Short mmCIF file of N, CA and C in Angstrom, two decimals:
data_model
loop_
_atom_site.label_atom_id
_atom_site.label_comp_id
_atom_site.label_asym_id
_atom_site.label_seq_id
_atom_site.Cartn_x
_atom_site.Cartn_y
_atom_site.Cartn_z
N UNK U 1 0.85 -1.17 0.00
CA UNK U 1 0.00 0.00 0.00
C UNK U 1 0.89 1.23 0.00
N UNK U 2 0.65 1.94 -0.50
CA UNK U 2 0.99 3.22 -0.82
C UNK U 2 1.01 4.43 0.36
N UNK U 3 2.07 5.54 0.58
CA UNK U 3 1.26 6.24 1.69
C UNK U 3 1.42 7.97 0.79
N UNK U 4 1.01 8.57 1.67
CA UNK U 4 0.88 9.72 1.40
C UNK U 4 2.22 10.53 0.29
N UNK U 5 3.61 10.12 0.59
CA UNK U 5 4.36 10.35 0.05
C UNK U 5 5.16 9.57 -1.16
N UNK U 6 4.70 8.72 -1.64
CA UNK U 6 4.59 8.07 -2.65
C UNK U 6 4.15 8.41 -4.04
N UNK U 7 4.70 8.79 -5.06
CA UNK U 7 3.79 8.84 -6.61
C UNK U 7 4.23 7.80 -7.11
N UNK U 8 2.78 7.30 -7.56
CA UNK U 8 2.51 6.15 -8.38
C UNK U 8 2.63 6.35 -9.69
N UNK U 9 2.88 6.08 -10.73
CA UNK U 9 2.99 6.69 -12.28
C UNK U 9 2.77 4.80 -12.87
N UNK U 10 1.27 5.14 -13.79
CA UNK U 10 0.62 4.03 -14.40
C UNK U 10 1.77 3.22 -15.21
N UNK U 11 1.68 1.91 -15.66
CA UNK U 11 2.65 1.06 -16.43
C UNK U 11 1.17 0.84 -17.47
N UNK U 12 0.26 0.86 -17.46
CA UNK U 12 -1.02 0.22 -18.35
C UNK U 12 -2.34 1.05 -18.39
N UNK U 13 -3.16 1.43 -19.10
CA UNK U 13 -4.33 2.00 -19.23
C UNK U 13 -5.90 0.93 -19.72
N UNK U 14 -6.43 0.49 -18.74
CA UNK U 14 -7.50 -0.52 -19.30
C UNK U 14 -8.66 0.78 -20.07
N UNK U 15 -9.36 0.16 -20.66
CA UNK U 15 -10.56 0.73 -21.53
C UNK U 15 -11.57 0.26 -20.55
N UNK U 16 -12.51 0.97 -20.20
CA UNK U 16 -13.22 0.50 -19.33
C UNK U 16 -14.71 0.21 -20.39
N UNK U 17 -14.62 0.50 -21.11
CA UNK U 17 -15.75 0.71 -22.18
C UNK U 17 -15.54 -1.19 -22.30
N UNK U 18 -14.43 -1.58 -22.46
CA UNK U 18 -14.19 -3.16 -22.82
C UNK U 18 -13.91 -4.29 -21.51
N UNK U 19 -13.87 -3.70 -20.84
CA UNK U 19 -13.56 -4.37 -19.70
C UNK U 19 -14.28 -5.67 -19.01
N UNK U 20 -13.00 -6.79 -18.83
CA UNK U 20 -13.98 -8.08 -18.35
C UNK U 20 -13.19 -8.85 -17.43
N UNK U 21 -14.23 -9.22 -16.72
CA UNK U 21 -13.23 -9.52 -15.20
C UNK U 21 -13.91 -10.87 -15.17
N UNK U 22 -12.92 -11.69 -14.56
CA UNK U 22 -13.22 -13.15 -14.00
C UNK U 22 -12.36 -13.72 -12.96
N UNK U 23 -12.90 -14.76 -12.39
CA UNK U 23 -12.41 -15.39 -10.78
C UNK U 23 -12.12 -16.16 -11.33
N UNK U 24 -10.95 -17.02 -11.20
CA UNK U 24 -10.49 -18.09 -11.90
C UNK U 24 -9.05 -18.71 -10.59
N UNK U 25 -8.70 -19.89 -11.24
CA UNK U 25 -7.95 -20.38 -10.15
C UNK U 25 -6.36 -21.05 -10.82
N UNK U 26 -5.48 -20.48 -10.67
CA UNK U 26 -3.94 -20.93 -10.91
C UNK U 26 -3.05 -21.66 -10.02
N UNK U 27 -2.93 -22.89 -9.91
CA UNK U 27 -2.12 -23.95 -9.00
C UNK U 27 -2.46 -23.58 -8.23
N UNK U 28 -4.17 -23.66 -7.62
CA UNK U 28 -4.45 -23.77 -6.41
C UNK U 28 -4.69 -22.33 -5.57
N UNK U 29 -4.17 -21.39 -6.36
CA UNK U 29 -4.59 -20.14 -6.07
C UNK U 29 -5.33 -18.92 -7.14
N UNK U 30 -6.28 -18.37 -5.73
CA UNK U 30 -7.53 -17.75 -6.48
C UNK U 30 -6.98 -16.66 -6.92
N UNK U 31 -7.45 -16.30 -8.56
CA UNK U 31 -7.40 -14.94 -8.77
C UNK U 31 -8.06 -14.00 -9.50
N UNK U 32 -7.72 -12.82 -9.65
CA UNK U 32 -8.98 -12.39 -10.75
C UNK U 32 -8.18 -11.88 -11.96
N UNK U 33 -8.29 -11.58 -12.87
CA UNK U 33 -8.03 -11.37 -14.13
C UNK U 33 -9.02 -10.45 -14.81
N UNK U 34 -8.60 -9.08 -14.98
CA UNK U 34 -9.13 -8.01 -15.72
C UNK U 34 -8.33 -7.50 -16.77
N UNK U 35 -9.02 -7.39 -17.96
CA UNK U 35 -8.39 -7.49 -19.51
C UNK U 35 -9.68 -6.36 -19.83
N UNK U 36 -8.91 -5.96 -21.35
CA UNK U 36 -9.87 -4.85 -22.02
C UNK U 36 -9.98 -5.02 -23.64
N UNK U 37 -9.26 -6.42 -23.46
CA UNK U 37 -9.04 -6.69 -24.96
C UNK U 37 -7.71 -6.64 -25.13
N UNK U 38 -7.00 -6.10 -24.79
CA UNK U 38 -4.91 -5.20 -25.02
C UNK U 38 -4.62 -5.86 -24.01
N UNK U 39 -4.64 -5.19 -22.86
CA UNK U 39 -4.04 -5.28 -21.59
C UNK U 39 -4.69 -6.48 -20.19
N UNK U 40 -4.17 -7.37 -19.44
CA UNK U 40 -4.71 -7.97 -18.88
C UNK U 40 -4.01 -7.80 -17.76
N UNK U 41 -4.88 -7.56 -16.45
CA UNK U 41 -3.91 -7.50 -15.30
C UNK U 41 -4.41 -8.69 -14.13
N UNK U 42 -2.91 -8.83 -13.24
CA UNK U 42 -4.16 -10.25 -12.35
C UNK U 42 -4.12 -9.50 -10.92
N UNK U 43 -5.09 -10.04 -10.14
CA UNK U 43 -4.70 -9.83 -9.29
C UNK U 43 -4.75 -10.71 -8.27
N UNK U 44 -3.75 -11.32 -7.41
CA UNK U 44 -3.91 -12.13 -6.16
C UNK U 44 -3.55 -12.01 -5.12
N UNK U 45 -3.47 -12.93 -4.49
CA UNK U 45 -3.50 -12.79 -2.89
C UNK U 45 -2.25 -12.58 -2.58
N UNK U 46 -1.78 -12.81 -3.03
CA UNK U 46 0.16 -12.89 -2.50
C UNK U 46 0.36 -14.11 -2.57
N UNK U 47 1.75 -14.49 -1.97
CA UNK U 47 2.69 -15.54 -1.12
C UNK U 47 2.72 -15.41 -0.03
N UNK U 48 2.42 -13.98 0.39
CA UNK U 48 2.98 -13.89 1.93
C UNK U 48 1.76 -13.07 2.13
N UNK U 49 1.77 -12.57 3.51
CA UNK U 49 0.82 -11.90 4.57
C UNK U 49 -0.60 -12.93 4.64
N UNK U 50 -1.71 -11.93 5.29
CA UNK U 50 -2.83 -13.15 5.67
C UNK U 50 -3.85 -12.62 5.18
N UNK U 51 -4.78 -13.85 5.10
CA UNK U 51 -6.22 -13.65 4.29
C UNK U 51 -6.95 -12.08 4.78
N UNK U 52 -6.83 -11.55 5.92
CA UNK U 52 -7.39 -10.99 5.45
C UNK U 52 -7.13 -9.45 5.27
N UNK U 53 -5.72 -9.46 4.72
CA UNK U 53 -4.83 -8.45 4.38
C UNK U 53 -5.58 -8.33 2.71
N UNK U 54 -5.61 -9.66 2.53
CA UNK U 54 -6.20 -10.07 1.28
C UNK U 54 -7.42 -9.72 1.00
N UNK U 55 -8.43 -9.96 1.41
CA UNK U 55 -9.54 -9.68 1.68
C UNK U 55 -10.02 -8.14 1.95
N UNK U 56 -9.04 -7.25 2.65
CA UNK U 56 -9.21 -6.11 2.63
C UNK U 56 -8.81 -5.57 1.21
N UNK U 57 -7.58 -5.58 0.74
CA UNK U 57 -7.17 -5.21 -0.43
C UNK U 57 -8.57 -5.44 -1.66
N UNK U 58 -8.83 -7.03 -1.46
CA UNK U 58 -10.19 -6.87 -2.64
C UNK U 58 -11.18 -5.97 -2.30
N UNK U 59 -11.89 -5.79 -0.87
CA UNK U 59 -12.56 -4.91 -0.79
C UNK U 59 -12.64 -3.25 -1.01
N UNK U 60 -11.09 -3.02 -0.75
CA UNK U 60 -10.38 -1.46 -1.93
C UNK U 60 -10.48 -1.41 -2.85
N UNK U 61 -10.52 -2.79 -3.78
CA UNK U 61 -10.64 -2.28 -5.38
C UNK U 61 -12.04 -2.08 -5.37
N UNK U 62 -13.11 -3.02 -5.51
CA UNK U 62 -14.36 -2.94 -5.49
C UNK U 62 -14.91 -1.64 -4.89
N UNK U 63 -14.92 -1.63 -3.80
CA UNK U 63 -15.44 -0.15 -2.87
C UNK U 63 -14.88 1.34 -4.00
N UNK U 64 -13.69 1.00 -4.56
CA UNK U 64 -13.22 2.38 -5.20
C UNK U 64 -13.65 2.56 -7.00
N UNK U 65 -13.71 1.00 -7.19
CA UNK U 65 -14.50 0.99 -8.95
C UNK U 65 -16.04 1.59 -8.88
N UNK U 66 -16.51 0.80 -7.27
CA UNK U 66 -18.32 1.10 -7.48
C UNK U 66 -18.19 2.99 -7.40
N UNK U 67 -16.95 3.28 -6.50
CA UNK U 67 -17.59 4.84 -6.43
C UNK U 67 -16.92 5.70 -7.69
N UNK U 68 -16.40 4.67 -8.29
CA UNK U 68 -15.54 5.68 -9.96
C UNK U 68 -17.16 5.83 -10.55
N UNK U 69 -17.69 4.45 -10.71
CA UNK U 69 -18.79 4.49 -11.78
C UNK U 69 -19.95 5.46 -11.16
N UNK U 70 -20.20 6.02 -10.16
CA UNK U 70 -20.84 6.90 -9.42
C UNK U 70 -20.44 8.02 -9.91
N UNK U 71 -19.20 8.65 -10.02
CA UNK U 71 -18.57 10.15 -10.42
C UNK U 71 -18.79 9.88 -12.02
N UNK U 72 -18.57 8.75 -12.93
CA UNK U 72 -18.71 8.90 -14.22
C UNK U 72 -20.22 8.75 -14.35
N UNK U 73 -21.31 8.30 -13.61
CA UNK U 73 -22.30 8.44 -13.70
C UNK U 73 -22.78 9.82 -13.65
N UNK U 74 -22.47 10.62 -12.52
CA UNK U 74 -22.24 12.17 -12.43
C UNK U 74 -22.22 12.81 -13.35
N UNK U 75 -21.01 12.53 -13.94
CA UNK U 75 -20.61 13.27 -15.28
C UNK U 75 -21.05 13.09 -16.37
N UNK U 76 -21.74 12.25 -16.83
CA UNK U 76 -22.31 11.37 -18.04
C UNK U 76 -23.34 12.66 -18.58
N UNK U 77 -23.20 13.23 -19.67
CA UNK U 77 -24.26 14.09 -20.28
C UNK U 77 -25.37 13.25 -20.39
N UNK U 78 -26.99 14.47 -19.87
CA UNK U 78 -27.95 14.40 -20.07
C UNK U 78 -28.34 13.40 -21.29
N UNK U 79 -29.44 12.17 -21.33
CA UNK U 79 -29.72 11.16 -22.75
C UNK U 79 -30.48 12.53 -23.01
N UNK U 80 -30.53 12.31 -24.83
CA UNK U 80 -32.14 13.25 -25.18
C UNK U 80 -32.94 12.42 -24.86
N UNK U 81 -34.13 13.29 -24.72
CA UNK U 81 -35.19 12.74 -24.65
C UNK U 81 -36.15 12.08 -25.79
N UNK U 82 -36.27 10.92 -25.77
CA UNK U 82 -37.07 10.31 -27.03
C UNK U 82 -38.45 11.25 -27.69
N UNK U 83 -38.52 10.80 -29.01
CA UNK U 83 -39.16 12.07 -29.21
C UNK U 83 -40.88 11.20 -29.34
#
């Protein structure tokens, strides 16, 4: 985890427009796998520390995607209205 004095600078840009996620399992360990078509990233539990270091970490991504799609919901111009 990252702290306050840290800059992060991206290695990859997913398309979220394409984006597809799945739970899947590699020698016995769980992971997820998000791709956009280009780019695929995994993510797992580690080797080291404990479940629910793990478990918190998944709950950061999720908790912070549901509130992205909230601000791009925000932002999303008005549909017209059907006529």
């Amino acid at each position: 985890m990252t702290t306050d004095g840290d800059e992060l600078i991206p290695i990859a840009t997913l398309d979220l427009r394409a984006i597809n996620a799945v739970i899947t399992e590699d020698e016995g360990d769980m992971i997820m796998l998000v791709d956009d078509g280009d780019v695929q990233v995994e993510f797992g539990s580690g080797l080291n520390g404990s479940w629910e270091q793990a478990i918190l970490g998944a709950q950061r991504v999720a908790s912070t995607a549901l509130e992205f799609a909230a601000v791009l919901r925000d932002l999303r111009p008005p549909r017209p209205e059907p006529e």
